[in-house]
GROMACS .gro file of C-alpha atoms in nm:
model
  307
    1MET     CA    1  26.144   4.952  20.009
    2SER     CA    2  26.456   4.743  19.971
    3PHE     CA    3  26.569   4.621  19.630
    4ASP     CA    4  26.775   4.323  19.517
    5GLN     CA    5  26.838   4.374  19.144
    6ILE     CA    6  26.853   4.752  19.135
    7ARG     CA    7  26.996   5.022  19.361
    8LEU     CA    8  26.819   5.353  19.429
    9ASP     CA    9  27.033   5.634  19.570
   10LYS     CA   10  26.888   5.980  19.632
   11GLN     CA   11  27.102   6.287  19.684
   12ASP     CA   12  27.047   6.659  19.634
   13GLY     CA   13  26.727   6.615  19.434
   14ILE     CA   14  26.857   6.343  19.200
   15ALA     CA   15  26.765   5.974  19.223
   16LEU     CA   16  27.025   5.744  19.068
   17LEU     CA   17  26.863   5.413  18.970
   18THR     CA   18  27.131   5.153  18.897
   19LEU     CA   19  27.051   4.820  18.732
   20HIS     CA   20  27.250   4.594  18.960
   21ARG     CA   21  27.327   4.247  18.828
   22PRO     CA   22  27.690   4.304  18.733
   23ASP     CA   23  27.768   3.932  18.720
   24ARG     CA   24  27.503   3.900  18.443
   25MET     CA   25  27.581   4.229  18.267
   26ASN     CA   26  27.268   4.370  18.434
   27ALA     CA   27  27.047   4.138  18.229
   28PHE     CA   28  26.675   4.204  18.261
   29THR     CA   29  26.442   3.983  18.466
   30THR     CA   30  26.083   3.994  18.581
   31GLN     CA   31  26.203   4.085  18.930
   32MET     CA   32  26.408   4.374  18.790
   33MET     CA   33  26.099   4.498  18.608
   34LEU     CA   34  25.893   4.494  18.927
   35GLU     CA   35  26.168   4.673  19.120
   36ILE     CA   36  26.205   4.945  18.854
   37VAL     CA   37  25.830   5.011  18.861
   38ALA     CA   38  25.833   5.027  19.242
   39ALA     CA   39  26.133   5.263  19.242
   40LEU     CA   40  25.963   5.502  18.999
   41ASP     CA   41  25.648   5.494  19.212
   42GLU     CA   42  25.864   5.590  19.510
   43CYS     CA   43  26.034   5.873  19.322
   44ASP     CA   44  25.707   6.017  19.195
   45ALA     CA   45  25.575   6.029  19.552
   46ASP     CA   46  25.891   6.197  19.688
   47ASP     CA   47  25.891   6.573  19.630
   48ALA     CA   48  26.260   6.584  19.720
   49VAL     CA   49  26.335   6.398  19.396
   50ARG     CA   50  26.345   6.629  19.095
   51ALA     CA   51  26.481   6.383  18.834
   52VAL     CA   52  26.573   6.017  18.795
   53ILE     CA   53  26.887   5.890  18.622
   54PHE     CA   54  26.917   5.526  18.508
   55THR     CA   55  27.258   5.360  18.473
   56GLY     CA   56  27.412   5.014  18.500
   57ALA     CA   57  27.646   4.857  18.753
   58GLY     CA   58  28.002   4.789  18.638
   59ASP     CA   59  28.182   4.916  18.332
   60ARG     CA   60  28.079   4.652  18.073
   61ALA     CA   61  27.706   4.698  18.029
   62TYR     CA   62  27.410   4.919  18.094
   63CYS     CA   63  27.183   4.618  18.032
   64ALA     CA   64  27.272   4.325  17.807
   65GLY     CA   65  26.907   4.246  17.736
   66ALA     CA   66  26.683   3.972  17.866
   67ASP     CA   67  26.851   3.715  18.088
   68LEU     CA   68  26.895   3.412  17.860
   69GLY     CA   69  26.955   3.174  18.149
   70GLN     CA   70  26.640   2.975  18.067
   71GLY     CA   71  26.775   2.892  17.724
   72ALA     CA   72  26.525   2.817  17.449
   73ALA     CA   73  26.234   2.893  17.685
   74THR     CA   74  26.354   3.249  17.748
   75PHE     CA   75  26.085   3.410  17.534
   76ASP     CA   76  25.818   3.143  17.578
   77TYR     CA   77  25.634   3.332  17.849
   78ASP     CA   78  25.386   3.053  17.915
   79LYS     CA   79  25.669   2.822  18.024
   80ARG     CA   80  25.864   3.059  18.244
   81ALA     CA   81  25.828   3.008  18.617
   82ASP     CA   82  25.935   3.363  18.698
   83LYS     CA   83  25.643   3.496  18.498
   84ALA     CA   84  25.385   3.269  18.661
   85ALA     CA   85  25.520   3.360  19.006
   86THR     CA   86  25.403   3.720  18.958
   87LEU     CA   87  25.043   3.640  18.870
   88PRO     CA   88  24.766   3.781  19.090
   89ASP     CA   89  24.562   3.536  19.294
   90GLY     CA   90  24.284   3.375  19.098
   91ILE     CA   91  24.454   3.416  18.759
   92ALA     CA   92  24.518   3.096  18.565
   93ALA     CA   93  24.885   3.003  18.530
   94SER     CA   94  24.856   2.980  18.153
   95PRO     CA   95  24.691   3.202  17.892
   96VAL     CA   96  24.635   2.897  17.669
   97ALA     CA   97  24.308   2.709  17.722
   98GLN     CA   98  24.276   2.334  17.674
   99ASP     CA   99  24.121   2.390  17.332
  100GLY     CA  100  24.431   2.589  17.226
  101THR     CA  101  24.270   2.934  17.227
  102ILE     CA  102  24.469   3.217  17.385
  103ASP     CA  103  24.340   3.473  17.633
  104TRP     CA  104  24.516   3.782  17.496
  105SER     CA  105  24.425   3.986  17.805
  106HIS     CA  106  24.607   3.740  18.035
  107PRO     CA  107  24.898   3.895  18.234
  108LEU     CA  108  25.144   3.640  18.092
  109VAL     CA  109  25.077   3.772  17.743
  110ARG     CA  110  25.174   4.122  17.852
  111ASP     CA  111  25.535   4.216  17.767
  112SER     CA  112  25.731   4.294  18.083
  113GLY     CA  113  25.961   4.535  17.899
  114GLY     CA  114  25.653   4.729  17.794
  115ARG     CA  115  25.551   4.763  18.155
  116VAL     CA  116  25.883   4.937  18.225
  117SER     CA  117  25.858   5.163  17.920
  118LEU     CA  118  25.502   5.265  17.999
  119ARG     CA  119  25.594   5.334  18.362
  120ILE     CA  120  25.878   5.561  18.248
  121PHE     CA  121  25.634   5.726  18.007
  122GLU     CA  122  25.396   5.788  18.301
  123ALA     CA  123  25.671   5.933  18.526
  124LYS     CA  124  25.614   6.278  18.677
  125LYS     CA  125  25.986   6.351  18.703
  126PRO     CA  126  26.227   6.381  18.408
  127VAL     CA  127  26.398   6.047  18.345
  128LEU     CA  128  26.747   6.036  18.195
  129GLY     CA  129  26.969   5.749  18.090
  130ALA     CA  130  27.343   5.737  18.157
  131ILE     CA  131  27.423   5.452  17.920
  132ASN     CA  132  27.756   5.321  18.045
  133GLY     CA  133  27.807   5.015  17.825
  134ALA     CA  134  27.619   4.761  17.613
  135ALA     CA  135  27.249   4.844  17.578
  136VAL     CA  136  27.099   4.550  17.391
  137GLY     CA  137  26.740   4.432  17.345
  138ILE     CA  138  26.535   4.554  17.639
  139GLY     CA  139  26.853   4.733  17.748
  140ALA     CA  140  26.806   4.954  17.441
  141THR     CA  141  26.427   4.978  17.424
  142MET     CA  142  26.373   5.073  17.788
  143THR     CA  143  26.578   5.388  17.727
  144LEU     CA  144  26.350   5.517  17.451
  145PRO     CA  145  26.083   5.679  17.675
  146MET     CA  146  26.354   5.859  17.872
  147ASP     CA  147  26.374   6.234  17.825
  148ALA     CA  148  26.747   6.232  17.754
  149ARG     CA  149  27.003   5.961  17.685
  150LEU     CA  150  27.370   6.031  17.747
  151ALA     CA  151  27.619   5.759  17.652
  152SER     CA  152  27.970   5.658  17.740
  153ASP     CA  153  28.197   5.639  17.436
  154THR     CA  154  28.225   5.267  17.516
  155ALA     CA  155  27.847   5.213  17.491
  156ARG     CA  156  27.692   5.000  17.220
  157TYR     CA  157  27.326   4.985  17.118
  158GLY     CA  158  27.161   4.680  16.962
  159PHE     CA  159  26.798   4.619  16.866
  160VAL     CA  160  26.868   4.248  16.817
  161PHE     CA  161  26.516   4.105  16.833
  162ALA     CA  162  26.492   3.972  16.477
  163ARG     CA  163  26.824   3.792  16.531
  164ARG     CA  164  26.665   3.612  16.827
  165GLY     CA  165  26.352   3.518  16.633
  166ILE     CA  166  26.124   3.768  16.804
  167VAL     CA  167  26.021   4.130  16.741
  168PRO     CA  168  26.091   4.466  16.907
  169GLU     CA  169  25.910   4.505  17.240
  170ALA     CA  170  25.872   4.759  17.521
  171ALA     CA  171  25.646   4.971  17.295
  172SER     CA  172  25.956   5.051  17.089
  173SER     CA  173  25.760   5.038  16.763
  174TRP     CA  174  25.594   5.358  16.892
  175PHE     CA  175  25.897   5.526  17.050
  176LEU     CA  176  26.189   5.444  16.820
  177PRO     CA  177  26.060   5.594  16.491
  178ARG     CA  178  25.972   5.913  16.676
  179LEU     CA  179  26.332   5.944  16.794
  180VAL     CA  180  26.533   5.835  16.490
  181GLY     CA  181  26.286   5.837  16.198
  182ILE     CA  182  26.121   5.540  16.034
  183SER     CA  183  26.406   5.451  15.797
  184ASN     CA  184  26.665   5.438  16.074
  185ALA     CA  185  26.425   5.245  16.297
  186VAL     CA  186  26.364   4.979  16.030
  187ASP     CA  187  26.738   4.953  15.960
  188LEU     CA  188  26.831   4.912  16.327
  189CYS     CA  189  26.558   4.658  16.404
  190CYS     CA  190  26.568   4.444  16.091
  191SER     CA  191  26.947   4.420  16.077
  192GLY     CA  192  26.984   4.379  16.453
  193ARG     CA  193  27.335   4.518  16.419
  194LEU     CA  194  27.525   4.676  16.705
  195ILE     CA  195  27.600   5.045  16.669
  196SER     CA  196  27.855   5.259  16.847
  197ALA     CA  197  27.773   5.546  17.079
  198GLN     CA  198  27.881   5.784  16.804
  199GLU     CA  199  27.642   5.633  16.550
  200ALA     CA  200  27.367   5.638  16.811
  201HIS     CA  201  27.437   6.008  16.852
  202ASP     CA  202  27.441   6.065  16.476
  203VAL     CA  203  27.091   5.917  16.430
  204GLY     CA  204  26.948   6.102  16.731
  205LEU     CA  205  26.924   5.810  16.970
  206VAL     CA  206  27.153   5.973  17.229
  207GLN     CA  207  27.202   6.344  17.299
  208SER     CA  208  27.570   6.339  17.388
  209VAL     CA  209  27.871   6.108  17.423
  210HIS     CA  210  28.115   6.126  17.714
  211ALA     CA  211  28.427   5.963  17.851
  212PRO     CA  212  28.326   5.687  18.095
  213GLY     CA  213  28.449   5.878  18.399
  214ASP     CA  214  28.248   6.187  18.305
  215LEU     CA  215  27.916   6.020  18.223
  216ILE     CA  216  27.732   6.033  18.556
  217ASP     CA  217  27.842   6.390  18.628
  218ALA     CA  218  27.722   6.494  18.283
  219ALA     CA  219  27.385   6.326  18.340
  220ILE     CA  220  27.346   6.495  18.679
  221ALA     CA  221  27.433   6.832  18.524
  222LYS     CA  222  27.172   6.777  18.252
  223ALA     CA  223  26.910   6.673  18.509
  224ARG     CA  224  26.977   6.988  18.712
  225GLU     CA  225  26.959   7.205  18.400
  226MET     CA  226  26.616   7.057  18.324
  227THR     CA  227  26.474   7.106  18.674
  228GLU     CA  228  26.666   7.350  18.893
  229HIS     CA  229  26.485   7.674  18.803
  230SER     CA  230  26.147   7.530  18.703
  231ALA     CA  231  25.831   7.458  18.899
  232PRO     CA  232  25.814   7.082  18.970
  233VAL     CA  233  25.444   7.052  18.889
  234SER     CA  234  25.493   7.245  18.566
  235VAL     CA  235  25.779   7.013  18.469
  236ALA     CA  236  25.566   6.704  18.538
  237LEU     CA  237  25.271   6.835  18.340
  238THR     CA  238  25.487   6.964  18.054
  239ARG     CA  239  25.661   6.627  18.023
  240HIS     CA  240  25.324   6.449  17.992
  241MET     CA  241  25.186   6.699  17.744
  242LEU     CA  242  25.485   6.681  17.508
  243TRP     CA  243  25.507   6.301  17.503
  244ARG     CA  244  25.136   6.240  17.459
  245MET     CA  245  25.079   6.502  17.194
  246MET     CA  246  25.328   6.330  16.963
  247GLY     CA  247  25.051   6.084  16.882
  248ALA     CA  248  24.761   6.330  16.870
  249PRO     CA  249  24.563   6.337  16.545
  250HIS     CA  250  24.520   6.717  16.532
  251PRO     CA  251  24.667   7.026  16.706
  252MET     CA  252  24.320   7.090  16.849
  253SER     CA  253  24.396   6.812  17.098
  254ALA     CA  254  24.698   7.011  17.217
  255HIS     CA  255  24.496   7.333  17.225
  256ARG     CA  256  24.230   7.171  17.446
  257TRP     CA  257  24.489   7.034  17.690
  258ASP     CA  258  24.699   7.354  17.683
  259SER     CA  259  24.393   7.559  17.770
  260ARG     CA  260  24.301   7.342  18.065
  261ALA     CA  261  24.659   7.328  18.191
  262ILE     CA  262  24.721   7.702  18.160
  263PHE     CA  263  24.395   7.779  18.344
  264SER     CA  264  24.481   7.533  18.623
  265ARG     CA  265  24.842   7.639  18.664
  266GLY     CA  266  24.754   8.009  18.637
  267ARG     CA  267  24.546   7.977  18.955
  268SER     CA  268  24.831   7.811  19.147
  269PRO     CA  269  25.075   7.982  19.385
  270ASP     CA  270  25.356   7.875  19.152
  271ALA     CA  271  25.235   8.106  18.875
  272ALA     CA  272  25.227   8.405  19.109
  273GLU     CA  273  25.573   8.314  19.241
  274GLY     CA  274  25.714   8.268  18.892
  275VAL     CA  275  25.611   8.619  18.787
  276THR     CA  276  25.697   8.786  19.118
  277SER     CA  277  26.044   8.632  19.141
  278PHE     CA  278  26.118   8.740  18.784
  279LEU     CA  279  26.012   9.098  18.852
  280GLU     CA  280  26.208   9.103  19.177
  281LYS     CA  281  26.512   8.951  19.004
  282ARG     CA  282  26.551   8.666  19.253
  283PRO     CA  283  26.541   8.285  19.231
  284PRO     CA  284  26.188   8.145  19.252
  285HIS     CA  285  26.065   7.937  19.545
  286PHE     CA  286  25.795   7.708  19.410
  287THR     CA  287  25.579   7.535  19.671
  288ALA     CA  288  25.328   7.318  19.482
  289SER     CA  289  25.381   6.943  19.531
  290VAL     CA  290  25.396   6.692  19.247
  291ALA     CA  291  25.274   6.424  19.487
  292THR     CA  292  24.961   6.616  19.597
  293ASP     CA  293  24.899   6.911  19.362
  294TYR     CA  294  24.943   6.759  19.015
  295PRO     CA  295  24.636   6.860  18.806
  296SER     CA  296  24.551   6.539  18.624
  297PHE     CA  297  24.339   6.557  18.307
  298ALA     CA  298  24.218   6.201  18.258
  299GLU     CA  299  24.082   6.248  17.907
  300PHE     CA  300  24.436   6.321  17.783
  301GLU     CA  301  24.651   6.122  18.023
  302ASP     CA  302  24.479   5.798  18.116
  303ALA     CA  303  24.611   5.496  17.930
  304PRO     CA  304  24.362   5.278  17.744
  305PRO     CA  305  24.304   4.937  17.906
  306TYR     CA  306  24.530   4.647  17.811
  307ARG     CA  307  24.326   4.384  17.633
   0.00000   0.00000   0.00000
């Protein structure tokens, strides 16, 4: 499909997804959210894509956060026309009833940044961030479910929600402490201060820092390192297992999923090829398709309903 607020370029197994509103520092909108979700759907269905890299257009910002063009109504979802425009047919335009009660399952109550984060979390291809400038608000939180974050030395991170009178979104209260620890997460979110790429690296928010001209090449090299010699279906399944087991209550959950996954993958042509190519000292040629051969285990992978 065609996109207006992002660009999706595929080449040699890598999809480069560029947030493309350079005149607004790539500020986040509902339309951008919908386009990101559609682009990830497209990449998951395309076996030629081995990894997805997010970056921002221009040299000032990765994403400067939510577009504040609606002023004081920016975060009042019930008043925003761009939110109501995305509602399915038959859904009331407001979650607030005449008696003042709120329908918490209404689509307008659902955080749009969270829809991006959860879609990245669900991705079947490794997702990396090439953070080329300011990453503020949703520009910061959408990067948390990514499998690697590489930053330009000009990048700045800011979890500025409390300074705007709101709270962290995009499921960042789940992701951020797992990446940087609870003390660092509380510090970053309560202070709302901007931090440099180097400090982001020091607390574990980004894996590496690069000169601006080297950033995309470094991200592509990392994406290839993560995927080039590995079976695509194994990479997809491994990514899901590692992310989801971070919240499991007991290692028995991992043992149950491991056992099912090993049994399933062991019966696949990829397992035979992986062993044979190793013994024959040649590069493997894996044939299983992520789009058609992914062995889904609903009891571990399916998200609970939003309500």
